[in-house]
Short mmCIF file of C-alpha atoms in Angstrom, two decimals:
data_model
loop_
_atom_site.label_atom_id
_atom_site.label_comp_id
_atom_site.label_asym_id
_atom_site.label_seq_id
_atom_site.Cartn_x
_atom_site.Cartn_y
_atom_site.Cartn_z
CA GLY A 1 77.96 97.68 100.00
CA THR A 2 77.96 98.98 96.45
CA GLU A 3 79.61 102.37 95.93
CA PHE A 4 79.75 104.64 92.92
CA GLU A 5 83.07 106.23 92.04
CA GLY A 6 81.54 109.55 90.97
CA ALA A 7 80.88 111.97 93.82
CA VAL A 8 77.48 113.15 92.55
CA LEU A 9 76.21 109.66 91.72
CA ALA A 10 77.44 108.42 95.08
CA PHE A 11 75.53 111.21 96.85
CA PHE A 12 72.20 110.29 95.25
CA HIS A 13 72.86 106.58 95.76
CA LEU A 14 73.62 107.08 99.46
CA MET A 15 70.53 109.25 99.92
CA VAL A 16 68.41 106.41 98.51
CA VAL A 17 69.95 103.40 100.25
CA ARG A 18 70.80 104.92 103.66
CA SER A 19 68.01 105.24 106.21
CA ASN A 20 70.01 107.83 108.18
CA LYS A 21 70.08 110.79 105.79
CA LEU A 22 72.54 112.85 107.88
CA GLN A 23 75.01 109.97 107.86
CA ALA A 24 74.51 109.62 104.11
CA ILE A 25 75.28 113.33 103.57
CA ARG A 26 78.33 113.11 105.83
CA GLU A 27 79.63 110.09 103.96
CA ALA A 28 79.05 111.76 100.58
CA LEU A 29 80.95 114.83 101.75
CA TYR A 30 83.89 113.21 103.48
CA ARG A 31 84.37 109.61 102.28
CA GLN A 32 88.09 108.85 102.05
CA ASN A 33 88.48 105.98 99.61
CA LEU A 34 86.82 107.66 96.61
CA PRO A 35 86.14 111.22 95.37
CA ASN A 36 83.59 113.05 97.52
CA LEU A 37 81.54 116.21 97.22
CA THR A 38 84.14 118.22 99.14
CA ASN A 39 86.77 117.27 96.55
CA LEU A 40 84.37 118.25 93.77
CA ALA A 41 83.63 121.63 95.38
CA ALA A 42 87.38 122.26 95.83
CA THR A 43 88.00 121.45 92.16
CA LEU A 44 85.27 123.84 90.99
CA LEU A 45 86.60 126.56 93.32
CA ILE A 46 90.14 126.27 91.96
CA PHE A 47 88.79 126.32 88.39
CA ALA A 48 86.86 129.53 89.17
CA LEU A 49 89.87 131.18 90.84
CA CYS A 50 92.13 130.33 87.89
CA ILE A 51 89.67 131.75 85.38
CA TYR A 52 89.13 134.88 87.49
CA MET A 53 92.86 135.54 87.95
CA GLN A 54 93.49 135.08 84.23
CA GLY A 55 91.81 138.45 83.72
CA TRP A 56 94.20 140.34 86.02
CA ARG A 57 96.46 142.52 83.91
CA VAL A 58 98.00 145.98 83.62
CA MET A 59 97.30 147.90 80.42
CA LEU A 60 100.14 150.17 79.27
CA ALA A 61 99.31 152.95 76.82
CA VAL A 62 101.58 152.81 73.76
CA LYS A 63 101.61 154.62 70.43
CA SER A 64 103.17 154.02 67.05
CA GLN A 65 105.63 156.48 65.57
CA ARG A 66 104.78 155.25 62.08
CA ALA A 67 101.09 156.16 62.29
CA ARG A 68 100.61 159.44 64.10
CA GLY A 69 97.80 159.37 66.62
CA ALA A 70 97.48 155.55 66.59
CA GLU A 71 97.30 154.47 70.23
CA GLN A 72 97.01 150.97 71.61
CA LYS A 73 97.02 149.14 74.92
CA TYR A 74 99.83 146.70 75.69
CA PRO A 75 98.67 144.15 78.31
CA ILE A 76 100.96 142.70 80.96
CA LYS A 77 99.08 139.80 82.54
CA LEU A 78 99.52 138.60 86.09
CA PHE A 79 100.20 135.14 84.64
CA TYR A 80 102.89 136.67 82.44
CA THR A 81 104.67 133.35 81.91
CA SER A 82 101.40 131.40 81.65
CA ASN A 83 101.68 127.86 83.05
CA MET A 84 105.42 127.41 82.47
CA PRO A 85 106.47 127.86 86.14
CA ILE A 86 104.34 124.95 87.33
CA ILE A 87 105.40 122.82 84.32
CA LEU A 88 109.07 123.41 85.14
CA GLN A 89 108.48 122.83 88.86
CA THR A 90 106.67 119.56 88.14
CA ALA A 91 109.45 118.44 85.81
CA PHE A 92 112.05 119.26 88.47
CA VAL A 93 110.18 117.26 91.13
CA SER A 94 109.64 114.34 88.74
CA ASN A 95 113.36 114.19 87.99
CA LEU A 96 114.11 114.35 91.71
CA TYR A 97 111.71 111.43 92.30
CA PHE A 98 113.33 109.43 89.51
CA MET A 99 116.88 109.98 90.79
CA SER A 100 115.88 109.33 94.40
CA GLN A 101 114.10 106.06 93.56
CA MET A 102 116.99 104.90 91.40
CA PHE A 103 119.50 105.49 94.19
CA TYR A 104 117.16 103.98 96.79
CA ASN A 105 116.75 100.78 94.78
CA GLN A 106 120.53 100.44 94.60
CA ALA A 107 121.30 101.23 98.25
CA PRO A 108 118.11 101.35 100.39
CA ASN A 109 120.04 101.33 103.68
CA SER A 110 122.45 104.16 102.86
CA PRO A 111 121.92 107.24 105.10
CA PHE A 112 123.10 109.49 102.28
CA VAL A 113 120.51 108.03 99.88
CA LYS A 114 117.76 108.42 102.49
CA LEU A 115 118.52 112.13 102.67
CA PHE A 116 117.21 112.39 99.09
CA GLY A 117 114.28 110.07 99.69
CA ASP A 118 113.10 107.14 101.77
CA TRP A 119 110.52 105.12 99.83
CA SER A 120 107.87 102.68 101.02
CA PRO A 121 105.29 100.58 99.09
CA SER A 122 101.74 101.91 99.16
CA THR A 123 99.10 99.23 99.79
CA LEU A 124 95.34 99.13 99.38
CA GLU A 125 92.89 97.81 101.98
CA THR A 126 93.05 94.44 100.23
CA GLY A 127 96.81 94.30 100.79
CA ALA A 128 97.73 94.78 97.14
CA VAL A 129 100.78 96.96 96.49
CA THR A 130 100.05 99.85 94.10
CA ASN A 131 103.25 101.91 93.97
CA THR A 132 106.00 103.33 96.14
CA VAL A 133 105.61 106.66 97.90
CA PRO A 134 108.18 108.85 99.66
CA VAL A 135 108.00 108.65 103.45
CA GLY A 136 111.16 110.60 104.29
CA GLY A 137 113.97 112.70 102.93
CA LEU A 138 113.86 115.53 100.40
CA ALA A 139 111.48 113.66 98.06
CA TYR A 140 108.94 113.44 100.88
CA TYR A 141 109.06 117.13 101.76
CA VAL A 142 108.67 118.35 98.17
CA SER A 143 105.57 116.15 97.69
CA PRO A 144 102.11 117.39 98.75
CA PRO A 145 100.49 115.94 101.90
CA ALA A 146 98.29 112.99 100.98
CA THR A 147 95.31 114.13 103.08
CA PHE A 148 94.25 117.02 105.29
CA ALA A 149 94.80 114.80 108.34
CA ALA A 150 98.37 114.12 107.17
CA MET A 151 98.94 117.86 106.90
CA LEU A 152 97.83 118.35 110.52
CA GLN A 153 100.00 115.47 111.71
CA ASP A 154 103.13 116.88 110.04
CA PRO A 155 102.75 120.67 109.73
CA PHE A 156 106.46 121.11 108.92
CA HIS A 157 105.95 118.98 105.80
CA ALA A 158 103.03 121.15 104.72
CA LEU A 159 104.97 124.38 105.38
CA PHE A 160 108.09 123.14 103.59
CA TYR A 161 106.02 122.06 100.56
CA LEU A 162 104.32 125.48 100.48
CA MET A 163 107.59 127.45 100.64
CA PHE A 164 109.34 125.15 98.14
CA THR A 165 106.54 125.41 95.57
CA LEU A 166 106.19 129.20 95.84
CA THR A 167 109.96 129.78 95.67
CA ALA A 168 110.49 127.35 92.79
CA CYS A 169 107.63 128.82 90.74
CA ALA A 170 108.89 132.38 91.28
CA ILE A 171 112.44 131.45 90.25
CA PHE A 172 111.31 129.45 87.23
CA ALA A 173 109.01 132.28 86.14
CA ARG A 174 111.84 134.84 86.24
CA THR A 175 114.17 132.43 84.47
CA TRP A 176 111.62 131.65 81.76
CA THR A 177 111.25 135.32 80.84
CA GLU A 178 114.97 135.47 80.15
CA VAL A 179 115.13 132.36 77.95
CA SER A 180 111.81 132.68 76.14
CA GLY A 181 112.29 136.12 74.61
CA SER A 182 109.79 137.88 76.89
CA SER A 183 112.17 139.73 79.18
CA VAL A 184 112.29 143.51 79.55
CA ARG A 185 115.21 143.70 77.12
CA ASP A 186 113.44 141.58 74.48
CA VAL A 187 110.14 143.46 74.71
CA ALA A 188 111.93 146.82 74.55
CA ARG A 189 113.82 145.69 71.43
CA HIS A 190 110.55 144.56 69.85
CA PHE A 191 109.05 147.98 70.56
CA ARG A 192 112.08 149.73 69.10
CA GLU A 193 112.05 147.61 65.92
CA ASN A 194 108.35 148.36 65.40
CA GLN A 195 108.74 152.04 66.35
CA ILE A 196 106.42 151.76 69.34
CA VAL A 197 106.91 154.01 72.35
CA MET A 198 105.18 154.55 75.66
CA LYS A 199 102.60 157.29 75.53
CA GLY A 200 103.90 160.42 77.23
CA HIS A 201 107.50 159.16 77.42
CA ARG A 202 110.58 159.23 75.26
CA GLU A 203 111.81 156.17 73.39
CA THR A 204 114.78 155.81 75.74
CA ALA A 205 112.42 155.36 78.72
CA THR A 206 110.66 152.28 77.30
CA ALA A 207 112.91 149.70 78.96
CA LYS A 208 112.75 151.52 82.30
CA ILE A 209 108.94 151.58 82.29
CA LEU A 210 108.69 147.94 81.24
CA GLY A 211 111.14 147.08 84.02
CA ARG A 212 108.63 148.33 86.56
CA TYR A 213 106.05 145.75 85.52
CA ILE A 214 107.44 142.68 83.74
CA PRO A 215 109.79 141.31 86.45
CA ILE A 216 107.15 141.83 89.14
CA ALA A 217 104.41 140.26 87.00
CA ALA A 218 106.61 137.25 86.24
CA ALA A 219 107.61 136.60 89.86
CA LEU A 220 104.20 137.40 91.37
CA GLY A 221 102.43 135.37 88.71
CA GLY A 222 104.67 132.40 89.45
CA ILE A 223 103.94 132.73 93.16
CA CYS A 224 100.19 132.90 92.51
CA ILE A 225 100.31 129.82 90.29
CA GLY A 226 102.28 127.97 92.96
CA LEU A 227 99.85 129.11 95.65
CA LEU A 228 96.84 127.92 93.66
CA THR A 229 98.55 124.55 93.19
CA VAL A 230 99.25 124.20 96.91
CA VAL A 231 95.73 125.27 97.90
CA ALA A 232 94.27 122.74 95.45
CA ASP A 233 96.44 119.98 96.91
CA TYR A 234 95.58 120.95 100.48
CA MET A 235 91.85 121.08 99.74
CA GLY A 236 91.93 117.68 98.07
CA ALA A 237 90.89 118.79 94.60
CA ILE A 238 90.22 115.96 92.18
CA GLY A 239 93.33 115.14 90.20
CA SER A 240 95.98 117.59 91.35
CA GLY A 241 96.50 121.33 91.59
CA THR A 242 99.05 121.16 88.79
CA GLY A 243 96.63 119.34 86.48
CA ILE A 244 93.84 121.83 87.14
CA LEU A 245 96.10 124.82 86.45
CA LEU A 246 97.41 123.30 83.25
CA THR A 247 93.89 122.54 82.06
CA VAL A 248 92.56 126.03 82.77
CA THR A 249 95.53 127.93 81.33
CA ILE A 250 95.65 125.83 78.16
CA ILE A 251 91.90 126.25 77.55
CA PHE A 252 92.19 129.99 78.23
CA GLU A 253 95.10 130.36 75.81
CA PHE A 254 93.19 128.50 73.09
CA GLN A 255 90.22 130.80 73.68
CA GLU A 256 92.40 133.92 73.41
CA ALA A 257 94.04 132.61 70.22
CA PHE A 258 90.62 131.84 68.71
CA MET A 259 89.34 135.33 69.58
CA LYS A 260 92.42 136.97 68.02
CA GLU A 261 92.09 134.92 64.83
CA ASN A 262 88.38 135.67 64.69
CA ALA A 263 89.03 139.41 65.12
CA ALA A 264 91.70 139.31 62.40
CA MET A 265 89.33 137.46 60.08
CA MET A 266 86.57 140.01 60.70
CA GLY A 267 89.03 142.83 59.99
CA LYS A 268 90.06 141.29 56.66
CA GLN A 269 86.44 140.78 55.65
CA SER A 270 85.58 144.42 56.43
CA ILE A 271 88.52 145.63 54.35
CA MET A 272 87.47 143.44 51.43
CA MET A 273 83.89 144.75 51.61
CA MET A 274 85.17 148.32 51.44
#
């Protein structure tokens, strides 16, 4: 019969047209061909977790040598590298898919090519071919399980995807701090140029103190981002775990930038009024 694509609309529609209300609720929760209420709940849960974890940070007390007595708090967030680890991991996997498909189209029967990826056309119930999906090789194991049932059927695939994503995100997070100017050395140089020191410590101890937090925050933040992505994929969140994380982190960064600009504007207006 007629089905609505939206999970909420489909729920109300099924409750109206189905005589068996329990069957209608079960279908609205677990239907496979279109988004269901379970997917919607998983998406909202991942959104909430991302927003909640954005607030995790360590505040380091610093003071300026230029203005005596001026103390501030320098935050080191858990998501120290923001969403860059998952962006780099997604780009790496996309390039791997591209290379694997290119080699597979040239030599589909080569055992060496199948080590990188064995591809098969994906078909709908009507028999129409939509796209090709990896069914073996490295490309298959670095892709998320399509459904929860597929995860149970091939637990090694699910475990390999989990370990690959966490490891890749941690490595990319540590690497990004070195190339983006946010490493311990770069932050310590910024402090030194602006005559900022850690409260209660000498200037020479700044890099050592930062080294206790920044590398751990970068690696742990990358692991957490990777874990949220994997959990979203396993729970069947609408879209993908990567898309949800990118959406939340970008919105959160825009909000922080707006709040900083607003605070700076208010400070200028107060100075002008004085």
